[in-house]
Amino acid sequence: MKITIQVMVPPYTYEDLDTALKIAEAAVEKGHEVNLFLFADSVLCINKNIKPLRIDRNIPNKIKEMISAGKIKVDICGICMDYRGITTDMIVDGAKPSGLPELAQLLATSDRFINLMA
Amino acid sequence: MALIIVKYGPNNPAERIKLESATENDDVILLQNGVYWILQNVKEHTKANVYALKDDFLARGYDESNSNVPLISYAQLIELIEKHPKSIG
Amino acid sequence: MKKLLFVAYQSPVGSIWVNEAFRTAFGMYGEDLEPAVLLLDEACVAVSKNTKPELLGLLPLSICHRYIKNYGTPVYVVKEDLEKFRVKEIDENFGANVVNKDQLSELLQQFDHVIFM
């Protein structure tokens, strides 16, 4: 099954990225294909320059590992990036700047859509 | 028949609408601060079947005996996702 | 054809979500998708004729009007919310369908995905 998860709120301030990645892990474990769509402030999580405290989790690293392990595909709302000063050289390897046409495509082609509201 | 995702507690007007407009064929998953609905006897606010994410409930200082809805794992949440093509989130 | 309902519930002035609900809805037309927008709670203030975020230098809501008309995007707003927030004059450019709160359950159930913003 193809499952898309959309996140809207910023990482670290809220738990949504953590929730999304845990749902993704569990879905992949069961053989599903998972796409993550980053919308609005959630795009901040894709910045590889993020430096959390050492005792805290590193969300961009976690996303990078999941992408490189072929577990998830990540699309980022491009306008949302522009509004927050995130440029393509700042983003985690393998994540893809995209936009609403890609979100529309994901909504049209996914078997399941999980929205974590703002 | 839909899977309804509730991530904020009883102070959020949108979550209240989601719960109140659900039918007996819907399943609700309480996650994140949505688990606080359990303390307000969530079943009085909705006709749907209600589940809560166990990790999110326990991490907020409660134990299983404090819940009157089934506490489920992420793997069990995937089963709910598999069950419902429709979603309200 | 999947039916999508984008729902904003936060104020149209001071938060971006009403604009984002419309922007996202309009972005769906390239695929076989049928979007609609529901303005709940504080978001209902968007349809007031006198609401003008641009007075504060924020994005105007009027940029949505042309697309609503061209695409025929259905817009829903709740009667009880309009009363609660004392919206007296509705801007006809939204083409808003006023529904009662007790009709919301039936409305939400019509869609494949209801996406709150």
PDB file of C-alpha atoms in Angstrom:
ATOM      1  CA  MET A   1       0.000   0.000   0.000  1.00  0.00           C
ATOM      2  CA  LYS A   2       1.183   3.524  -0.742  1.00  0.00           C
ATOM      3  CA  ILE A   3       0.800   5.752   2.318  1.00  0.00           C
ATOM      4  CA  THR A   4       1.408   9.512   2.354  1.00  0.00           C
ATOM      5  CA  ILE A   5       1.860  11.404   5.607  1.00  0.00           C
ATOM      6  CA  GLN A   6       1.593  15.195   5.631  1.00  0.00           C
ATOM      7  CA  VAL A   7       3.124  17.322   8.396  1.00  0.00           C
ATOM      8  CA  MET A   8       2.568  21.063   8.890  1.00  0.00           C
ATOM      9  CA  VAL A   9       4.048  22.254  12.195  1.00  0.00           C
ATOM     10  CA  PRO A  10       7.695  22.915  13.089  1.00  0.00           C
ATOM     11  CA  PRO A  11      10.015  20.179  14.386  1.00  0.00           C
ATOM     12  CA  TYR A  12      11.206  20.255  18.003  1.00  0.00           C
ATOM     13  CA  THR A  13       8.485  22.785  18.945  1.00  0.00           C
ATOM     14  CA  TYR A  14       5.944  19.996  18.413  1.00  0.00           C
ATOM     15  CA  GLU A  15       5.910  16.209  18.284  1.00  0.00           C
ATOM     16  CA  ASP A  16       4.530  15.815  14.748  1.00  0.00           C
ATOM     17  CA  LEU A  17       7.751  14.928  12.942  1.00  0.00           C
ATOM     18  CA  ASP A  18       8.424  12.303  15.594  1.00  0.00           C
ATOM     19  CA  THR A  19       4.910  10.916  15.193  1.00  0.00           C
ATOM     20  CA  ALA A  20       5.209  10.915  11.396  1.00  0.00           C
ATOM     21  CA  LEU A  21       8.549   9.097  11.405  1.00  0.00           C
ATOM     22  CA  LYS A  22       7.304   6.495  13.887  1.00  0.00           C
ATOM     23  CA  ILE A  23       4.201   5.850  11.785  1.00  0.00           C
ATOM     24  CA  ALA A  24       6.477   5.638   8.727  1.00  0.00           C
ATOM     25  CA  GLU A  25       8.787   3.109  10.412  1.00  0.00           C
ATOM     26  CA  ALA A  26       5.847   0.942  11.476  1.00  0.00           C
ATOM     27  CA  ALA A  27       4.290   1.117   8.000  1.00  0.00           C
ATOM     28  CA  VAL A  28       7.558   0.212   6.266  1.00  0.00           C
ATOM     29  CA  GLU A  29       7.936  -2.673   8.709  1.00  0.00           C
ATOM     30  CA  LYS A  30       4.657  -4.021   7.347  1.00  0.00           C
ATOM     31  CA  GLY A  31       5.823  -3.659   3.743  1.00  0.00           C
ATOM     32  CA  HIS A  32       4.127  -0.382   2.847  1.00  0.00           C
ATOM     33  CA  GLU A  33       5.562   2.385   0.681  1.00  0.00           C
ATOM     34  CA  VAL A  34       5.734   5.671   2.600  1.00  0.00           C
ATOM     35  CA  ASN A  35       5.903   9.245   1.347  1.00  0.00           C
ATOM     36  CA  LEU A  36       6.323  12.221   3.619  1.00  0.00           C
ATOM     37  CA  PHE A  37       5.054  15.606   2.467  1.00  0.00           C
ATOM     38  CA  LEU A  38       6.460  18.567   4.387  1.00  0.00           C
ATOM     39  CA  PHE A  39       4.172  21.586   4.359  1.00  0.00           C
ATOM     40  CA  ALA A  40       4.363  25.036   6.010  1.00  0.00           C
ATOM     41  CA  ASP A  41       6.685  25.241   9.062  1.00  0.00           C
ATOM     42  CA  SER A  42       7.430  21.505   9.015  1.00  0.00           C
ATOM     43  CA  VAL A  43       9.905  22.173   6.162  1.00  0.00           C
ATOM     44  CA  LEU A  44      12.339  23.456   8.811  1.00  0.00           C
ATOM     45  CA  CYS A  45      13.057  19.831   9.747  1.00  0.00           C
ATOM     46  CA  ILE A  46      14.839  19.180   6.464  1.00  0.00           C
ATOM     47  CA  ASN A  47      17.662  21.643   7.201  1.00  0.00           C
ATOM     48  CA  LYS A  48      20.841  19.616   7.632  1.00  0.00           C
ATOM     49  CA  ASN A  49      22.420  22.471   9.630  1.00  0.00           C
ATOM     50  CA  ILE A  50      20.108  21.767  12.566  1.00  0.00           C
ATOM     51  CA  LYS A  51      22.171  21.175  15.713  1.00  0.00           C
ATOM     52  CA  PRO A  52      20.089  19.896  18.612  1.00  0.00           C
ATOM     53  CA  LEU A  53      21.452  19.247  22.100  1.00  0.00           C
ATOM     54  CA  ARG A  54      23.409  16.003  22.165  1.00  0.00           C
ATOM     55  CA  ILE A  55      20.796  14.326  24.381  1.00  0.00           C
ATOM     56  CA  ASP A  56      18.026  15.221  21.938  1.00  0.00           C
ATOM     57  CA  ARG A  57      17.109  13.422  18.716  1.00  0.00           C
ATOM     58  CA  ASN A  58      18.471  14.668  15.408  1.00  0.00           C
ATOM     59  CA  ILE A  59      15.418  14.798  13.141  1.00  0.00           C
ATOM     60  CA  PRO A  60      17.137  15.704   9.833  1.00  0.00           C
ATOM     61  CA  ASN A  61      19.678  12.914  10.384  1.00  0.00           C
ATOM     62  CA  LYS A  62      16.900  10.460  11.097  1.00  0.00           C
ATOM     63  CA  ILE A  63      15.113  11.505   7.895  1.00  0.00           C
ATOM     64  CA  LYS A  64      18.344  11.227   5.923  1.00  0.00           C
ATOM     65  CA  GLU A  65      18.937   7.693   7.214  1.00  0.00           C
ATOM     66  CA  MET A  66      15.397   6.655   6.367  1.00  0.00           C
ATOM     67  CA  ILE A  67      15.687   8.082   2.856  1.00  0.00           C
ATOM     68  CA  SER A  68      19.030   6.416   2.188  1.00  0.00           C
ATOM     69  CA  ALA A  69      17.728   3.103   3.535  1.00  0.00           C
ATOM     70  CA  GLY A  70      14.932   3.391   0.950  1.00  0.00           C
ATOM     71  CA  LYS A  71      12.304   3.528   3.673  1.00  0.00           C
ATOM     72  CA  ILE A  72      10.686   6.853   2.792  1.00  0.00           C
ATOM     73  CA  LYS A  73      10.493   9.426   0.034  1.00  0.00           C
ATOM     74  CA  VAL A  74      10.327  13.047   1.132  1.00  0.00           C
ATOM     75  CA  ASP A  75       8.720  15.918  -0.779  1.00  0.00           C
ATOM     76  CA  ILE A  76       9.067  19.480   0.487  1.00  0.00           C
ATOM     77  CA  CYS A  77       6.699  22.336  -0.358  1.00  0.00           C
ATOM     78  CA  GLY A  78       8.952  24.689  -2.350  1.00  0.00           C
ATOM     79  CA  ILE A  79       7.077  27.925  -1.617  1.00  0.00           C
ATOM     80  CA  CYS A  80       7.127  27.010   2.086  1.00  0.00           C
ATOM     81  CA  MET A  81      10.930  26.628   1.805  1.00  0.00           C
ATOM     82  CA  ASP A  82      11.261  30.014   0.085  1.00  0.00           C
ATOM     83  CA  TYR A  83       9.192  31.707   2.782  1.00  0.00           C
ATOM     84  CA  ARG A  84      11.520  30.280   5.456  1.00  0.00           C
ATOM     85  CA  GLY A  85      14.824  30.857   3.725  1.00  0.00           C
ATOM     86  CA  ILE A  86      15.581  27.170   3.223  1.00  0.00           C
ATOM     87  CA  THR A  87      17.621  26.778   0.053  1.00  0.00           C
ATOM     88  CA  THR A  88      18.264  23.536  -1.829  1.00  0.00           C
ATOM     89  CA  ASP A  89      21.896  23.369  -0.660  1.00  0.00           C
ATOM     90  CA  MET A  90      20.637  23.265   2.941  1.00  0.00           C
ATOM     91  CA  ILE A  91      18.369  20.252   2.605  1.00  0.00           C
ATOM     92  CA  VAL A  92      19.019  16.654   3.572  1.00  0.00           C
ATOM     93  CA  ASP A  93      20.324  14.461   0.735  1.00  0.00           C
ATOM     94  CA  GLY A  94      17.568  12.664  -1.097  1.00  0.00           C
ATOM     95  CA  ALA A  95      14.729  14.982  -0.038  1.00  0.00           C
ATOM     96  CA  LYS A  96      13.000  16.663  -2.964  1.00  0.00           C
ATOM     97  CA  PRO A  97      11.814  20.270  -3.215  1.00  0.00           C
ATOM     98  CA  SER A  98       8.426  20.080  -4.889  1.00  0.00           C
ATOM     99  CA  GLY A  99       5.048  21.709  -4.471  1.00  0.00           C
ATOM    100  CA  LEU A 100       1.322  21.410  -4.714  1.00  0.00           C
ATOM    101  CA  PRO A 101       1.344  19.524  -8.063  1.00  0.00           C
ATOM    102  CA  GLU A 102       3.351  16.781  -6.304  1.00  0.00           C
ATOM    103  CA  LEU A 103       1.012  16.851  -3.299  1.00  0.00           C
ATOM    104  CA  ALA A 104      -1.928  16.527  -5.684  1.00  0.00           C
ATOM    105  CA  GLN A 105      -0.216  13.592  -7.370  1.00  0.00           C
ATOM    106  CA  LEU A 106       0.436  11.941  -4.004  1.00  0.00           C
ATOM    107  CA  LEU A 107      -3.194  12.440  -2.982  1.00  0.00           C
ATOM    108  CA  ALA A 108      -4.385  11.010  -6.284  1.00  0.00           C
ATOM    109  CA  THR A 109      -2.118   7.971  -6.241  1.00  0.00           C
ATOM    110  CA  SER A 110      -1.804   7.083  -2.547  1.00  0.00           C
ATOM    111  CA  ASP A 111      -3.965   4.354  -1.048  1.00  0.00           C
ATOM    112  CA  ARG A 112      -3.933   6.109   2.310  1.00  0.00           C
ATOM    113  CA  PHE A 113      -3.386   9.725   3.381  1.00  0.00           C
ATOM    114  CA  ILE A 114      -2.543  10.642   6.959  1.00  0.00           C
ATOM    115  CA  ASN A 115      -2.743  14.333   7.791  1.00  0.00           C
ATOM    116  CA  LEU A 116      -1.217  15.733  10.948  1.00  0.00           C
ATOM    117  CA  MET A 117      -3.045  19.037  11.181  1.00  0.00           C
ATOM    118  CA  ALA A 118      -1.478  22.374  12.111  1.00  0.00           C
TER     119      ALA A 118
ATOM    120  CA  MET B   1     -16.396   5.046   7.559  1.00  0.00           C
ATOM    121  CA  ALA B   2     -13.097   6.839   8.174  1.00  0.00           C
ATOM    122  CA  LEU B   3     -10.028   6.942  10.351  1.00  0.00           C
ATOM    123  CA  ILE B   4     -10.128  10.149  12.386  1.00  0.00           C
ATOM    124  CA  ILE B   5      -6.853  11.485  13.732  1.00  0.00           C
ATOM    125  CA  VAL B   6      -7.081  13.636  16.862  1.00  0.00           C
ATOM    126  CA  LYS B   7      -3.816  15.212  18.007  1.00  0.00           C
ATOM    127  CA  TYR B   8      -4.983  18.079  20.236  1.00  0.00           C
ATOM    128  CA  GLY B   9      -6.841  17.930  23.538  1.00  0.00           C
ATOM    129  CA  PRO B  10     -10.333  19.121  24.493  1.00  0.00           C
ATOM    130  CA  ASN B  11      -9.463  22.823  24.196  1.00  0.00           C
ATOM    131  CA  ASN B  12      -9.174  22.574  20.433  1.00  0.00           C
ATOM    132  CA  PRO B  13     -12.430  23.424  18.589  1.00  0.00           C
ATOM    133  CA  ALA B  14     -11.485  21.476  15.436  1.00  0.00           C
ATOM    134  CA  GLU B  15     -10.863  18.254  17.347  1.00  0.00           C
ATOM    135  CA  ARG B  16     -14.220  18.654  19.097  1.00  0.00           C
ATOM    136  CA  ILE B  17     -15.951  18.913  15.694  1.00  0.00           C
ATOM    137  CA  LYS B  18     -14.106  15.824  14.417  1.00  0.00           C
ATOM    138  CA  LEU B  19     -15.208  13.781  17.425  1.00  0.00           C
ATOM    139  CA  GLU B  20     -18.781  15.072  17.496  1.00  0.00           C
ATOM    140  CA  SER B  21     -19.338  14.534  13.784  1.00  0.00           C
ATOM    141  CA  ALA B  22     -17.969  10.971  13.774  1.00  0.00           C
ATOM    142  CA  THR B  23     -20.310   8.020  13.273  1.00  0.00           C
ATOM    143  CA  GLU B  24     -20.348   4.563  14.860  1.00  0.00           C
ATOM    144  CA  ASN B  25     -18.571   3.236  11.744  1.00  0.00           C
ATOM    145  CA  ASP B  26     -15.564   5.512  12.250  1.00  0.00           C
ATOM    146  CA  ASP B  27     -12.421   4.782  14.236  1.00  0.00           C
ATOM    147  CA  VAL B  28     -10.714   7.580  16.155  1.00  0.00           C
ATOM    148  CA  ILE B  29      -7.037   7.502  17.059  1.00  0.00           C
ATOM    149  CA  LEU B  30      -5.980   9.848  19.840  1.00  0.00           C
ATOM    150  CA  LEU B  31      -2.322  10.714  19.560  1.00  0.00           C
ATOM    151  CA  GLN B  32       0.020  13.343  20.970  1.00  0.00           C
ATOM    152  CA  ASN B  33      -2.023  15.716  23.202  1.00  0.00           C
ATOM    153  CA  GLY B  34      -5.174  14.133  21.804  1.00  0.00           C
ATOM    154  CA  VAL B  35      -4.749  11.541  24.550  1.00  0.00           C
ATOM    155  CA  TYR B  36      -6.003  14.154  27.058  1.00  0.00           C
ATOM    156  CA  TRP B  37      -9.521  13.455  25.739  1.00  0.00           C
ATOM    157  CA  ILE B  38      -9.325  10.203  27.706  1.00  0.00           C
ATOM    158  CA  LEU B  39      -9.470  12.222  30.948  1.00  0.00           C
ATOM    159  CA  GLN B  40     -12.759  13.796  29.801  1.00  0.00           C
ATOM    160  CA  ASN B  41     -14.407  10.470  29.087  1.00  0.00           C
ATOM    161  CA  VAL B  42     -13.995  10.760  25.322  1.00  0.00           C
ATOM    162  CA  LYS B  43     -16.800   8.294  24.634  1.00  0.00           C
ATOM    163  CA  GLU B  44     -19.312  10.921  25.793  1.00  0.00           C
ATOM    164  CA  HIS B  45     -18.130  13.157  22.958  1.00  0.00           C
ATOM    165  CA  THR B  46     -18.285  10.732  20.039  1.00  0.00           C
ATOM    166  CA  LYS B  47     -20.151   7.791  18.563  1.00  0.00           C
ATOM    167  CA  ALA B  48     -16.970   6.393  17.006  1.00  0.00           C
ATOM    168  CA  ASN B  49     -14.718   3.634  18.328  1.00  0.00           C
ATOM    169  CA  VAL B  50     -11.821   5.295  20.080  1.00  0.00           C
ATOM    170  CA  TYR B  51      -8.219   4.141  20.393  1.00  0.00           C
ATOM    171  CA  ALA B  52      -5.222   5.966  21.813  1.00  0.00           C
ATOM    172  CA  LEU B  53      -1.543   5.663  21.071  1.00  0.00           C
ATOM    173  CA  LYS B  54      -0.050   3.946  24.109  1.00  0.00           C
ATOM    174  CA  ASP B  55       3.376   5.627  23.898  1.00  0.00           C
ATOM    175  CA  ASP B  56       1.844   9.116  23.877  1.00  0.00           C
ATOM    176  CA  PHE B  57      -0.421   8.328  26.866  1.00  0.00           C
ATOM    177  CA  LEU B  58       2.255   6.740  29.057  1.00  0.00           C
ATOM    178  CA  ALA B  59       4.805   9.474  28.245  1.00  0.00           C
ATOM    179  CA  ARG B  60       2.383  12.026  29.733  1.00  0.00           C
ATOM    180  CA  GLY B  61       2.504  10.361  33.126  1.00  0.00           C
ATOM    181  CA  TYR B  62      -0.540   8.086  33.004  1.00  0.00           C
ATOM    182  CA  ASP B  63      -0.691   4.342  33.183  1.00  0.00           C
ATOM    183  CA  GLU B  64      -2.861   1.836  31.412  1.00  0.00           C
ATOM    184  CA  SER B  65      -5.392   1.722  34.250  1.00  0.00           C
ATOM    185  CA  ASN B  66      -6.149   5.425  33.635  1.00  0.00           C
ATOM    186  CA  SER B  67      -7.554   4.700  30.173  1.00  0.00           C
ATOM    187  CA  ASN B  68     -11.046   3.519  29.302  1.00  0.00           C
ATOM    188  CA  VAL B  69     -10.126   3.177  25.617  1.00  0.00           C
ATOM    189  CA  PRO B  70      -7.760   0.590  24.100  1.00  0.00           C
ATOM    190  CA  LEU B  71      -4.146   1.767  24.106  1.00  0.00           C
ATOM    191  CA  ILE B  72      -2.436   0.668  20.909  1.00  0.00           C
ATOM    192  CA  SER B  73       1.049   0.468  19.423  1.00  0.00           C
ATOM    193  CA  TYR B  74       2.270   2.049  16.188  1.00  0.00           C
ATOM    194  CA  ALA B  75       1.979  -1.387  14.543  1.00  0.00           C
ATOM    195  CA  GLN B  76      -1.688  -1.534  15.577  1.00  0.00           C
ATOM    196  CA  LEU B  77      -2.192   2.000  14.289  1.00  0.00           C
ATOM    197  CA  ILE B  78      -0.979   0.776  10.891  1.00  0.00           C
ATOM    198  CA  GLU B  79      -3.742  -1.847  11.021  1.00  0.00           C
ATOM    199  CA  LEU B  80      -6.292   0.946  11.500  1.00  0.00           C
ATOM    200  CA  ILE B  81      -4.721   2.865   8.609  1.00  0.00           C
ATOM    201  CA  GLU B  82      -4.947  -0.280   6.448  1.00  0.00           C
ATOM    202  CA  LYS B  83      -8.614  -0.698   7.392  1.00  0.00           C
ATOM    203  CA  HIS B  84      -9.742   2.801   6.343  1.00  0.00           C
ATOM    204  CA  PRO B  85      -9.287   4.251   2.841  1.00  0.00           C
ATOM    205  CA  LYS B  86     -10.945   7.449   4.085  1.00  0.00           C
ATOM    206  CA  SER B  87      -9.355   9.807   6.580  1.00  0.00           C
ATOM    207  CA  ILE B  88     -10.196  12.879   8.613  1.00  0.00           C
ATOM    208  CA  GLY B  89      -7.075  14.384  10.078  1.00  0.00           C
TER     209      GLY B  89
ATOM    210  CA  MET C   1     -12.049  10.905  -8.574  1.00  0.00           C
ATOM    211  CA  LYS C   2     -11.151  11.503  -4.939  1.00  0.00           C
ATOM    212  CA  LYS C   3     -13.026  14.181  -3.035  1.00  0.00           C
ATOM    213  CA  LEU C   4     -10.962  16.347  -0.698  1.00  0.00           C
ATOM    214  CA  LEU C   5     -12.125  18.816   1.936  1.00  0.00           C
ATOM    215  CA  PHE C   6      -9.588  21.342   3.202  1.00  0.00           C
ATOM    216  CA  VAL C   7     -10.636  22.770   6.552  1.00  0.00           C
ATOM    217  CA  ALA C   8      -9.334  25.939   8.187  1.00  0.00           C
ATOM    218  CA  TYR C   9     -10.448  26.760  11.723  1.00  0.00           C
ATOM    219  CA  GLN C  10      -8.064  29.529  12.746  1.00  0.00           C
ATOM    220  CA  SER C  11      -8.575  33.245  12.161  1.00  0.00           C
ATOM    221  CA  PRO C  12      -8.021  34.514   8.587  1.00  0.00           C
ATOM    222  CA  VAL C  13      -6.197  37.532  10.034  1.00  0.00           C
ATOM    223  CA  GLY C  14      -3.136  36.629  12.068  1.00  0.00           C
ATOM    224  CA  SER C  15      -2.688  33.118  10.748  1.00  0.00           C
ATOM    225  CA  ILE C  16      -2.013  31.739   7.287  1.00  0.00           C
ATOM    226  CA  TRP C  17      -4.340  28.737   7.331  1.00  0.00           C
ATOM    227  CA  VAL C  18      -7.345  30.140   5.487  1.00  0.00           C
ATOM    228  CA  ASN C  19      -5.051  31.254   2.652  1.00  0.00           C
ATOM    229  CA  GLU C  20      -3.247  27.912   2.731  1.00  0.00           C
ATOM    230  CA  ALA C  21      -6.492  25.939   2.658  1.00  0.00           C
ATOM    231  CA  PHE C  22      -7.542  27.784  -0.499  1.00  0.00           C
ATOM    232  CA  ARG C  23      -4.082  27.688  -2.079  1.00  0.00           C
ATOM    233  CA  THR C  24      -3.832  23.948  -1.494  1.00  0.00           C
ATOM    234  CA  ALA C  25      -7.349  23.340  -2.786  1.00  0.00           C
ATOM    235  CA  PHE C  26      -6.600  25.238  -6.008  1.00  0.00           C
ATOM    236  CA  GLY C  27      -3.387  23.206  -6.410  1.00  0.00           C
ATOM    237  CA  MET C  28      -5.397  19.985  -6.654  1.00  0.00           C
ATOM    238  CA  TYR C  29      -7.028  20.635 -10.014  1.00  0.00           C
ATOM    239  CA  GLY C  30      -4.117  19.257 -12.061  1.00  0.00           C
ATOM    240  CA  GLU C  31      -5.062  15.739 -10.929  1.00  0.00           C
ATOM    241  CA  ASP C  32      -8.258  13.760 -10.848  1.00  0.00           C
ATOM    242  CA  LEU C  33      -9.254  15.334  -7.532  1.00  0.00           C
ATOM    243  CA  GLU C  34     -12.270  17.327  -6.430  1.00  0.00           C
ATOM    244  CA  PRO C  35     -11.377  19.836  -3.677  1.00  0.00           C
ATOM    245  CA  ALA C  36     -13.652  21.903  -1.453  1.00  0.00           C
ATOM    246  CA  VAL C  37     -12.982  24.263   1.470  1.00  0.00           C
ATOM    247  CA  LEU C  38     -14.707  24.441   4.859  1.00  0.00           C
ATOM    248  CA  LEU C  39     -14.190  27.448   7.120  1.00  0.00           C
ATOM    249  CA  LEU C  40     -14.855  26.484  10.730  1.00  0.00           C
ATOM    250  CA  ASP C  41     -14.940  28.472  13.937  1.00  0.00           C
ATOM    251  CA  GLU C  42     -12.750  31.658  13.750  1.00  0.00           C
ATOM    252  CA  ALA C  43     -11.981  30.940  10.080  1.00  0.00           C
ATOM    253  CA  CYS C  44     -15.574  31.888   9.189  1.00  0.00           C
ATOM    254  CA  VAL C  45     -14.545  35.538   9.649  1.00  0.00           C
ATOM    255  CA  ALA C  46     -12.867  35.195   6.231  1.00  0.00           C
ATOM    256  CA  VAL C  47     -16.205  35.494   4.431  1.00  0.00           C
ATOM    257  CA  SER C  48     -17.122  38.775   6.121  1.00  0.00           C
ATOM    258  CA  LYS C  49     -17.259  41.592   3.606  1.00  0.00           C
ATOM    259  CA  ASN C  50     -15.301  43.794   6.013  1.00  0.00           C
ATOM    260  CA  THR C  51     -12.414  41.416   6.791  1.00  0.00           C
ATOM    261  CA  LYS C  52      -9.214  42.811   5.304  1.00  0.00           C
ATOM    262  CA  PRO C  53      -5.874  41.268   6.380  1.00  0.00           C
ATOM    263  CA  GLU C  54      -4.194  43.665   3.921  1.00  0.00           C
ATOM    264  CA  LEU C  55      -4.890  46.521   6.364  1.00  0.00           C
ATOM    265  CA  LEU C  56      -2.113  44.958   8.456  1.00  0.00           C
ATOM    266  CA  GLY C  57       0.118  44.319   5.452  1.00  0.00           C
ATOM    267  CA  LEU C  58      -0.864  40.622   5.367  1.00  0.00           C
ATOM    268  CA  LEU C  59      -1.855  38.682   2.267  1.00  0.00           C
ATOM    269  CA  PRO C  60      -5.344  39.678   1.125  1.00  0.00           C
ATOM    270  CA  LEU C  61      -8.100  37.056   0.990  1.00  0.00           C
ATOM    271  CA  SER C  62      -9.405  38.540  -2.247  1.00  0.00           C
ATOM    272  CA  ILE C  63      -6.648  36.739  -4.201  1.00  0.00           C
ATOM    273  CA  CYS C  64      -8.787  33.603  -3.752  1.00  0.00           C
ATOM    274  CA  HIS C  65     -11.924  35.039  -5.332  1.00  0.00           C
ATOM    275  CA  ARG C  66     -10.949  34.673  -8.980  1.00  0.00           C
ATOM    276  CA  TYR C  67      -9.892  31.045  -8.510  1.00  0.00           C
ATOM    277  CA  ILE C  68     -13.040  30.145  -6.564  1.00  0.00           C
ATOM    278  CA  LYS C  69     -15.067  31.521  -9.458  1.00  0.00           C
ATOM    279  CA  ASN C  70     -12.966  30.011 -12.251  1.00  0.00           C
ATOM    280  CA  TYR C  71     -12.668  26.555 -10.724  1.00  0.00           C
ATOM    281  CA  GLY C  72     -16.086  26.548  -9.076  1.00  0.00           C
ATOM    282  CA  THR C  73     -14.506  25.440  -5.807  1.00  0.00           C
ATOM    283  CA  PRO C  74     -17.249  24.736  -3.241  1.00  0.00           C
ATOM    284  CA  VAL C  75     -16.837  26.764  -0.036  1.00  0.00           C
ATOM    285  CA  TYR C  76     -18.714  25.897   3.143  1.00  0.00           C
ATOM    286  CA  VAL C  77     -19.202  27.937   6.281  1.00  0.00           C
ATOM    287  CA  VAL C  78     -21.182  27.114   9.435  1.00  0.00           C
ATOM    288  CA  LYS C  79     -24.228  29.206  10.359  1.00  0.00           C
ATOM    289  CA  GLU C  80     -23.620  28.949  14.110  1.00  0.00           C
ATOM    290  CA  ASP C  81     -20.019  30.113  13.630  1.00  0.00           C
ATOM    291  CA  LEU C  82     -21.164  33.135  11.592  1.00  0.00           C
ATOM    292  CA  GLU C  83     -23.491  34.051  14.457  1.00  0.00           C
ATOM    293  CA  LYS C  84     -20.832  33.447  17.111  1.00  0.00           C
ATOM    294  CA  PHE C  85     -18.348  35.731  15.345  1.00  0.00           C
ATOM    295  CA  ARG C  86     -21.069  38.229  14.362  1.00  0.00           C
ATOM    296  CA  VAL C  87     -20.429  38.074  10.642  1.00  0.00           C
ATOM    297  CA  LYS C  88     -23.273  40.154   9.265  1.00  0.00           C
ATOM    298  CA  GLU C  89     -22.452  40.741   5.620  1.00  0.00           C
ATOM    299  CA  ILE C  90     -21.043  37.847   3.607  1.00  0.00           C
ATOM    300  CA  ASP C  91     -18.734  38.638   0.705  1.00  0.00           C
ATOM    301  CA  GLU C  92     -20.457  37.000  -2.253  1.00  0.00           C
ATOM    302  CA  ASN C  93     -17.122  36.417  -3.991  1.00  0.00           C
ATOM    303  CA  PHE C  94     -16.642  33.335  -1.807  1.00  0.00           C
ATOM    304  CA  GLY C  95     -19.870  31.791  -3.086  1.00  0.00           C
ATOM    305  CA  ALA C  96     -20.133  30.277   0.378  1.00  0.00           C
ATOM    306  CA  ASN C  97     -22.677  27.585   1.155  1.00  0.00           C
ATOM    307  CA  VAL C  98     -23.974  28.151   4.681  1.00  0.00           C
ATOM    308  CA  VAL C  99     -24.537  24.855   6.501  1.00  0.00           C
ATOM    309  CA  ASN C 100     -25.901  24.169   9.960  1.00  0.00           C
ATOM    310  CA  LYS C 101     -23.642  22.644  12.576  1.00  0.00           C
ATOM    311  CA  ASP C 102     -25.795  19.520  12.672  1.00  0.00           C
ATOM    312  CA  GLN C 103     -25.118  18.992   8.953  1.00  0.00           C
ATOM    313  CA  LEU C 104     -21.346  18.836   9.465  1.00  0.00           C
ATOM    314  CA  SER C 105     -21.239  15.103  10.107  1.00  0.00           C
ATOM    315  CA  GLU C 106     -22.957  14.361   6.804  1.00  0.00           C
ATOM    316  CA  LEU C 107     -20.714  16.877   5.014  1.00  0.00           C
ATOM    317  CA  LEU C 108     -17.432  15.455   6.356  1.00  0.00           C
ATOM    318  CA  GLN C 109     -18.500  11.902   5.531  1.00  0.00           C
ATOM    319  CA  GLN C 110     -18.867  12.797   1.834  1.00  0.00           C
ATOM    320  CA  PHE C 111     -15.131  13.228   1.354  1.00  0.00           C
ATOM    321  CA  ASP C 112     -12.318  10.721   0.893  1.00  0.00           C
ATOM    322  CA  HIS C 113      -9.908  12.873   2.853  1.00  0.00           C
ATOM    323  CA  VAL C 114     -10.728  15.724   5.205  1.00  0.00           C
ATOM    324  CA  ILE C 115      -7.561  17.720   5.694  1.00  0.00           C
ATOM    325  CA  PHE C 116      -7.557  20.160   8.596  1.00  0.00           C
ATOM    326  CA  MET C 117      -4.978  22.915   8.403  1.00  0.00           C
TER     327      MET C 117
END
